[in-house]
Amino acid sequence: MGSETENLVGRCLTGDADAFRELYRNHRPHVARLVQRILGPDSEVEDVIQEAFIQIHRSLPSFQGSSLLSTWIHRVAVNVALQHIRRRKRQRAGPVTMVAEPPEPSSGDPAPEEDVLWRDRMRKLYAALDTLSPKKRAVFVLHEIEGMSAEDIAKTMHAPLITVRTRLFYARKALYALLAADPSFHELVGGGGG
């Protein structure tokens, strides 16, 4: 652990609110993106981000510096997001509210039809992701959307590398089977068999 990180963690542990604000400011953008991508279109994304930082604050005394602070923070955020997914699956109280936005077009506003199609595809994609176990979903999102290597995912999730690769294989297989039947996903899955 670098001296700057060590100093920041030390200040946080002494109750220095400014130090925790600095940690929050430095790591919130990536934690937010990670949680958003793991949860997908969920109206409670901001709540889960806040939950993650509450857990980070509570667990900071257990940070030993054997990994990068950012890796440890990602692990906590992933675990909080997975807990939320498990709770959501148990409750299933109602429809999920879309919060994800379509990508910005290169010129002007998207045509209304494109926006509707994009939102429909996102809804279908996250419905397919909802069929995966929380751990397979997290591995898939971290690898395919966040671009993390299997090795980094193994460190983040405290899982053996072979387990990460196995989860990724079965997540891809399950998603392929679900999405291959939908014409709007043919360019992603090749339109044919897997």
mmCIF file of N, CA and C in Angstrom, residues 104-184:
data_model
loop_
_atom_site.group_PDB
_atom_site.id
_atom_site.type_symbol
_atom_site.label_atom_id
_atom_site.label_comp_id
_atom_site.label_asym_id
_atom_site.label_seq_id
_atom_site.Cartn_x
_atom_site.Cartn_y
_atom_site.Cartn_z
ATOM 1 N N GLU A 104 -25.394 8.517 -25.905
ATOM 2 C CA GLU A 104 -25.530 9.788 -26.612
ATOM 3 C C GLU A 104 -25.200 9.598 -28.086
ATOM 4 N N PRO A 105 -26.065 10.048 -28.972
ATOM 5 C CA PRO A 105 -25.768 9.940 -30.398
ATOM 6 C C PRO A 105 -24.681 10.935 -30.783
ATOM 7 N N SER A 106 -24.000 10.656 -31.881
ATOM 8 C CA SER A 106 -22.920 11.540 -32.312
ATOM 9 C C SER A 106 -23.458 12.857 -32.853
ATOM 10 N N SER A 107 -24.686 12.874 -33.355
ATOM 11 C CA SER A 107 -25.237 14.127 -33.872
ATOM 12 C C SER A 107 -26.701 14.262 -33.480
ATOM 13 N N GLY A 108 -26.968 15.198 -32.569
ATOM 14 C CA GLY A 108 -28.343 15.509 -32.210
ATOM 15 C C GLY A 108 -29.026 14.448 -31.367
ATOM 16 N N ASP A 109 -30.329 14.630 -31.207
ATOM 17 C CA ASP A 109 -31.130 13.706 -30.418
ATOM 18 C C ASP A 109 -31.459 12.462 -31.223
ATOM 19 N N PRO A 110 -31.575 11.305 -30.520
ATOM 20 C CA PRO A 110 -31.942 10.097 -31.251
ATOM 21 C C PRO A 110 -33.393 10.185 -31.699
ATOM 22 N N ALA A 111 -33.678 9.517 -32.773
ATOM 23 C CA ALA A 111 -35.063 9.448 -33.229
ATOM 24 C C ALA A 111 -35.857 8.706 -32.159
ATOM 25 N N PRO A 112 -37.124 9.090 -31.957
ATOM 26 C CA PRO A 112 -37.922 8.422 -30.931
ATOM 27 C C PRO A 112 -37.953 6.901 -31.099
ATOM 28 N N GLU A 113 -37.966 6.435 -32.351
ATOM 29 C CA GLU A 113 -38.007 4.983 -32.578
ATOM 30 C C GLU A 113 -36.730 4.319 -32.068
ATOM 31 N N GLU A 114 -35.578 4.979 -32.300
ATOM 32 C CA GLU A 114 -34.299 4.431 -31.833
ATOM 33 C C GLU A 114 -34.270 4.357 -30.320
ATOM 34 N N ASP A 115 -34.783 5.396 -29.673
ATOM 35 C CA ASP A 115 -34.820 5.430 -28.218
ATOM 36 C C ASP A 115 -35.698 4.301 -27.676
ATOM 37 N N VAL A 116 -36.852 4.108 -28.280
ATOM 38 C CA VAL A 116 -37.764 3.041 -27.858
ATOM 39 C C VAL A 116 -37.116 1.678 -28.071
ATOM 40 N N LEU A 117 -36.479 1.486 -29.225
ATOM 41 C CA LEU A 117 -35.805 0.214 -29.504
ATOM 42 C C LEU A 117 -34.674 -0.037 -28.517
ATOM 43 N N TRP A 118 -33.886 0.997 -28.224
ATOM 44 C CA TRP A 118 -32.785 0.848 -27.282
ATOM 45 C C TRP A 118 -33.306 0.447 -25.909
ATOM 46 N N ARG A 119 -34.351 1.146 -25.437
ATOM 47 C CA ARG A 119 -34.914 0.832 -24.118
ATOM 48 C C ARG A 119 -35.486 -0.587 -24.082
ATOM 49 N N ASP A 120 -36.103 -1.015 -25.176
ATOM 50 C CA ASP A 120 -36.638 -2.371 -25.245
ATOM 51 C C ASP A 120 -35.510 -3.399 -25.175
ATOM 52 N N ARG A 121 -34.431 -3.143 -25.903
ATOM 53 C CA ARG A 121 -33.284 -4.062 -25.863
ATOM 54 C C ARG A 121 -32.679 -4.115 -24.464
ATOM 55 N N MET A 122 -32.549 -2.960 -23.809
ATOM 56 C CA MET A 122 -31.998 -2.932 -22.449
ATOM 57 C C MET A 122 -32.893 -3.716 -21.495
ATOM 58 N N ARG A 123 -34.203 -3.536 -21.627
ATOM 59 C CA ARG A 123 -35.133 -4.264 -20.763
ATOM 60 C C ARG A 123 -34.962 -5.765 -20.958
ATOM 61 N N LYS A 124 -34.868 -6.192 -22.216
ATOM 62 C CA LYS A 124 -34.701 -7.622 -22.512
ATOM 63 C C LYS A 124 -33.356 -8.146 -22.018
ATOM 64 N N LEU A 125 -32.308 -7.352 -22.202
ATOM 65 C CA LEU A 125 -30.984 -7.777 -21.754
ATOM 66 C C LEU A 125 -30.958 -7.964 -20.244
ATOM 67 N N TYR A 126 -31.490 -6.998 -19.504
ATOM 68 C CA TYR A 126 -31.470 -7.119 -18.052
ATOM 69 C C TYR A 126 -32.455 -8.170 -17.556
ATOM 70 N N ALA A 127 -33.518 -8.420 -18.290
ATOM 71 C CA ALA A 127 -34.400 -9.540 -17.938
ATOM 72 C C ALA A 127 -33.631 -10.850 -18.088
ATOM 73 N N ALA A 128 -32.828 -10.952 -19.148
ATOM 74 C CA ALA A 128 -31.996 -12.149 -19.332
ATOM 75 C C ALA A 128 -30.951 -12.242 -18.225
ATOM 76 N N LEU A 129 -30.324 -11.125 -17.869
ATOM 77 C CA LEU A 129 -29.340 -11.134 -16.782
ATOM 78 C C LEU A 129 -29.978 -11.537 -15.459
ATOM 79 N N ASP A 130 -31.253 -11.166 -15.267
ATOM 80 C CA ASP A 130 -31.957 -11.538 -14.036
ATOM 81 C C ASP A 130 -32.116 -13.042 -13.876
ATOM 82 N N THR A 131 -32.000 -13.796 -14.965
ATOM 83 C CA THR A 131 -32.136 -15.252 -14.860
ATOM 84 C C THR A 131 -30.859 -15.899 -14.331
ATOM 85 N N LEU A 132 -29.753 -15.164 -14.354
ATOM 86 C CA LEU A 132 -28.485 -15.703 -13.862
ATOM 87 C C LEU A 132 -28.418 -15.607 -12.342
ATOM 88 N N SER A 133 -27.596 -16.459 -11.746
ATOM 89 C CA SER A 133 -27.341 -16.317 -10.313
ATOM 90 C C SER A 133 -26.604 -14.990 -10.114
ATOM 91 N N PRO A 134 -26.708 -14.390 -8.934
ATOM 92 C CA PRO A 134 -26.020 -13.118 -8.710
ATOM 93 C C PRO A 134 -24.514 -13.180 -9.000
ATOM 94 N N LYS A 135 -23.870 -14.275 -8.644
ATOM 95 C CA LYS A 135 -22.422 -14.376 -8.862
ATOM 96 C C LYS A 135 -22.087 -14.494 -10.346
ATOM 97 N N LYS A 136 -22.870 -15.266 -11.099
ATOM 98 C CA LYS A 136 -22.632 -15.364 -12.548
ATOM 99 C C LYS A 136 -22.893 -14.013 -13.208
ATOM 100 N N ARG A 137 -23.938 -13.344 -12.769
ATOM 101 C CA ARG A 137 -24.262 -12.029 -13.319
ATOM 102 C C ARG A 137 -23.121 -11.049 -13.069
ATOM 103 N N ALA A 138 -22.612 -11.040 -11.841
ATOM 104 C CA ALA A 138 -21.524 -10.120 -11.507
ATOM 105 C C ALA A 138 -20.284 -10.412 -12.342
ATOM 106 N N VAL A 139 -19.930 -11.687 -12.478
ATOM 107 C CA VAL A 139 -18.756 -12.054 -13.279
ATOM 108 C C VAL A 139 -18.958 -11.616 -14.728
ATOM 109 N N PHE A 140 -20.143 -11.862 -15.272
ATOM 110 C CA PHE A 140 -20.428 -11.477 -16.658
ATOM 111 C C PHE A 140 -20.301 -9.965 -16.838
ATOM 112 N N VAL A 141 -20.920 -9.207 -15.951
ATOM 113 C CA VAL A 141 -20.893 -7.746 -16.058
ATOM 114 C C VAL A 141 -19.470 -7.218 -15.893
ATOM 115 N N LEU A 142 -18.744 -7.740 -14.898
ATOM 116 C CA LEU A 142 -17.378 -7.266 -14.675
ATOM 117 C C LEU A 142 -16.486 -7.557 -15.876
ATOM 118 N N HIS A 143 -16.670 -8.719 -16.507
ATOM 119 C CA HIS A 143 -15.815 -9.091 -17.636
ATOM 120 C C HIS A 143 -16.267 -8.433 -18.934
ATOM 121 N N GLU A 144 -17.533 -8.606 -19.274
ATOM 122 C CA GLU A 144 -18.019 -8.183 -20.587
ATOM 123 C C GLU A 144 -18.343 -6.696 -20.680
ATOM 124 N N ILE A 145 -18.740 -6.089 -19.588
ATOM 125 C CA ILE A 145 -19.134 -4.680 -19.633
ATOM 126 C C ILE A 145 -18.044 -3.787 -19.039
ATOM 127 N N GLU A 146 -17.508 -4.185 -17.884
ATOM 128 C CA GLU A 146 -16.443 -3.402 -17.258
ATOM 129 C C GLU A 146 -15.088 -3.649 -17.901
ATOM 130 N N GLY A 147 -14.943 -4.782 -18.594
ATOM 131 C CA GLY A 147 -13.678 -5.080 -19.264
ATOM 132 C C GLY A 147 -12.586 -5.600 -18.345
ATOM 133 N N MET A 148 -12.968 -6.092 -17.170
ATOM 134 C CA MET A 148 -11.973 -6.621 -16.237
ATOM 135 C C MET A 148 -11.494 -7.989 -16.701
ATOM 136 N N SER A 149 -10.247 -8.297 -16.403
ATOM 137 C CA SER A 149 -9.710 -9.623 -16.722
ATOM 138 C C SER A 149 -10.250 -10.628 -15.709
ATOM 139 N N ALA A 150 -10.223 -11.889 -16.074
ATOM 140 C CA ALA A 150 -10.670 -12.945 -15.158
ATOM 141 C C ALA A 150 -9.836 -12.923 -13.880
ATOM 142 N N GLU A 151 -8.548 -12.631 -14.006
ATOM 143 C CA GLU A 151 -7.662 -12.574 -12.842
ATOM 144 C C GLU A 151 -8.085 -11.458 -11.886
ATOM 145 N N ASP A 152 -8.405 -10.283 -12.431
ATOM 146 C CA ASP A 152 -8.837 -9.168 -11.588
ATOM 147 C C ASP A 152 -10.193 -9.455 -10.944
ATOM 148 N N ILE A 153 -11.068 -10.116 -11.668
ATOM 149 C CA ILE A 153 -12.371 -10.483 -11.104
ATOM 150 C C ILE A 153 -12.170 -11.460 -9.953
ATOM 151 N N ALA A 154 -11.267 -12.415 -10.118
ATOM 152 C CA ALA A 154 -10.984 -13.388 -9.058
ATOM 153 C C ALA A 154 -10.515 -12.672 -7.793
ATOM 154 N N LYS A 155 -9.654 -11.669 -7.952
ATOM 155 C CA LYS A 155 -9.182 -10.898 -6.790
ATOM 156 C C LYS A 155 -10.325 -10.107 -6.165
ATOM 157 N N THR A 156 -11.110 -9.456 -7.016
ATOM 158 C CA THR A 156 -12.206 -8.622 -6.529
ATOM 159 C C THR A 156 -13.253 -9.443 -5.790
ATOM 160 N N MET A 157 -13.562 -10.631 -6.310
ATOM 161 C CA MET A 157 -14.627 -11.445 -5.725
ATOM 162 C C MET A 157 -14.112 -12.489 -4.740
ATOM 163 N N HIS A 158 -12.790 -12.499 -4.510
ATOM 164 C CA HIS A 158 -12.191 -13.511 -3.622
ATOM 165 C C HIS A 158 -12.615 -14.911 -4.039
ATOM 166 N N ALA A 159 -12.468 -15.198 -5.308
ATOM 167 C CA ALA A 159 -12.862 -16.505 -5.850
ATOM 168 C C ALA A 159 -11.690 -17.072 -6.645
ATOM 169 N N PRO A 160 -11.569 -18.401 -6.681
ATOM 170 C CA PRO A 160 -10.514 -18.995 -7.508
ATOM 171 C C PRO A 160 -10.722 -18.629 -8.981
ATOM 172 N N LEU A 161 -9.628 -18.483 -9.703
ATOM 173 C CA LEU A 161 -9.674 -18.118 -11.116
ATOM 174 C C LEU A 161 -10.525 -19.098 -11.916
ATOM 175 N N ILE A 162 -10.389 -20.386 -11.658
ATOM 176 C CA ILE A 162 -11.168 -21.394 -12.398
ATOM 177 C C ILE A 162 -12.667 -21.209 -12.146
ATOM 178 N N THR A 163 -13.027 -20.797 -10.940
ATOM 179 C CA THR A 163 -14.438 -20.548 -10.616
ATOM 180 C C THR A 163 -14.958 -19.366 -11.427
ATOM 181 N N VAL A 164 -14.164 -18.316 -11.515
ATOM 182 C CA VAL A 164 -14.555 -17.138 -12.300
ATOM 183 C C VAL A 164 -14.746 -17.528 -13.759
ATOM 184 N N ARG A 165 -13.801 -18.281 -14.300
ATOM 185 C CA ARG A 165 -13.902 -18.685 -15.707
ATOM 186 C C ARG A 165 -15.106 -19.592 -15.947
ATOM 187 N N THR A 166 -15.382 -20.473 -15.005
ATOM 188 C CA THR A 166 -16.543 -21.362 -15.131
ATOM 189 C C THR A 166 -17.841 -20.555 -15.089
ATOM 190 N N ARG A 167 -17.938 -19.619 -14.145
ATOM 191 C CA ARG A 167 -19.141 -18.774 -14.058
ATOM 192 C C ARG A 167 -19.333 -17.967 -15.338
ATOM 193 N N LEU A 168 -18.239 -17.449 -15.878
ATOM 194 C CA LEU A 168 -18.319 -16.669 -17.109
ATOM 195 C C LEU A 168 -18.793 -17.541 -18.267
ATOM 196 N N PHE A 169 -18.259 -18.748 -18.368
ATOM 197 C CA PHE A 169 -18.655 -19.673 -19.434
ATOM 198 C C PHE A 169 -20.154 -19.962 -19.368
ATOM 199 N N TYR A 170 -20.648 -20.324 -18.186
ATOM 200 C CA TYR A 170 -22.066 -20.671 -18.060
ATOM 201 C C TYR A 170 -22.974 -19.445 -18.183
ATOM 202 N N ALA A 171 -22.509 -18.282 -17.745
ATOM 203 C CA ALA A 171 -23.302 -17.056 -17.922
ATOM 204 C C ALA A 171 -23.446 -16.738 -19.406
ATOM 205 N N ARG A 172 -22.343 -16.818 -20.144
ATOM 206 C CA ARG A 172 -22.399 -16.563 -21.590
ATOM 207 C C ARG A 172 -23.325 -17.556 -22.276
ATOM 208 N N LYS A 173 -23.200 -18.822 -21.912
ATOM 209 C CA LYS A 173 -24.010 -19.871 -22.533
ATOM 210 C C LYS A 173 -25.501 -19.618 -22.288
ATOM 211 N N ALA A 174 -25.854 -19.297 -21.044
ATOM 212 C CA ALA A 174 -27.262 -19.055 -20.702
ATOM 213 C C ALA A 174 -27.797 -17.812 -21.412
ATOM 214 N N LEU A 175 -27.012 -16.743 -21.415
ATOM 215 C CA LEU A 175 -27.460 -15.514 -22.076
ATOM 216 C C LEU A 175 -27.581 -15.711 -23.577
ATOM 217 N N TYR A 176 -26.640 -16.423 -24.156
ATOM 218 C CA TYR A 176 -26.695 -16.692 -25.592
ATOM 219 C C TYR A 176 -27.992 -17.420 -25.934
ATOM 220 N N ALA A 177 -28.320 -18.433 -25.149
ATOM 221 C CA ALA A 177 -29.532 -19.209 -25.420
ATOM 222 C C ALA A 177 -30.778 -18.331 -25.331
ATOM 223 N N LEU A 178 -30.813 -17.432 -24.359
ATOM 224 C CA LEU A 178 -31.979 -16.559 -24.197
ATOM 225 C C LEU A 178 -32.060 -15.487 -25.286
ATOM 226 N N LEU A 179 -30.919 -14.915 -25.636
ATOM 227 C CA LEU A 179 -30.920 -13.787 -26.566
ATOM 228 C C LEU A 179 -30.918 -14.206 -28.026
ATOM 229 N N ALA A 180 -30.446 -15.411 -28.321
ATOM 230 C CA ALA A 180 -30.361 -15.862 -29.715
ATOM 231 C C ALA A 180 -31.740 -15.951 -30.368
ATOM 232 N N ALA A 181 -32.764 -16.193 -29.575
ATOM 233 C CA ALA A 181 -34.113 -16.314 -30.117
ATOM 234 C C ALA A 181 -34.730 -14.954 -30.463
ATOM 235 N N ASP A 182 -34.118 -13.865 -29.998
ATOM 236 C CA ASP A 182 -34.662 -12.526 -30.215
ATOM 237 C C ASP A 182 -33.954 -11.864 -31.395
ATOM 238 N N PRO A 183 -34.682 -11.534 -32.469
ATOM 239 C CA PRO A 183 -34.057 -10.932 -33.651
ATOM 240 C C PRO A 183 -33.297 -9.637 -33.360
ATOM 241 N N SER A 184 -33.711 -8.892 -32.346
ATOM 242 C CA SER A 184 -33.030 -7.621 -32.065
ATOM 243 C C SER A 184 -31.626 -7.817 -31.505
#
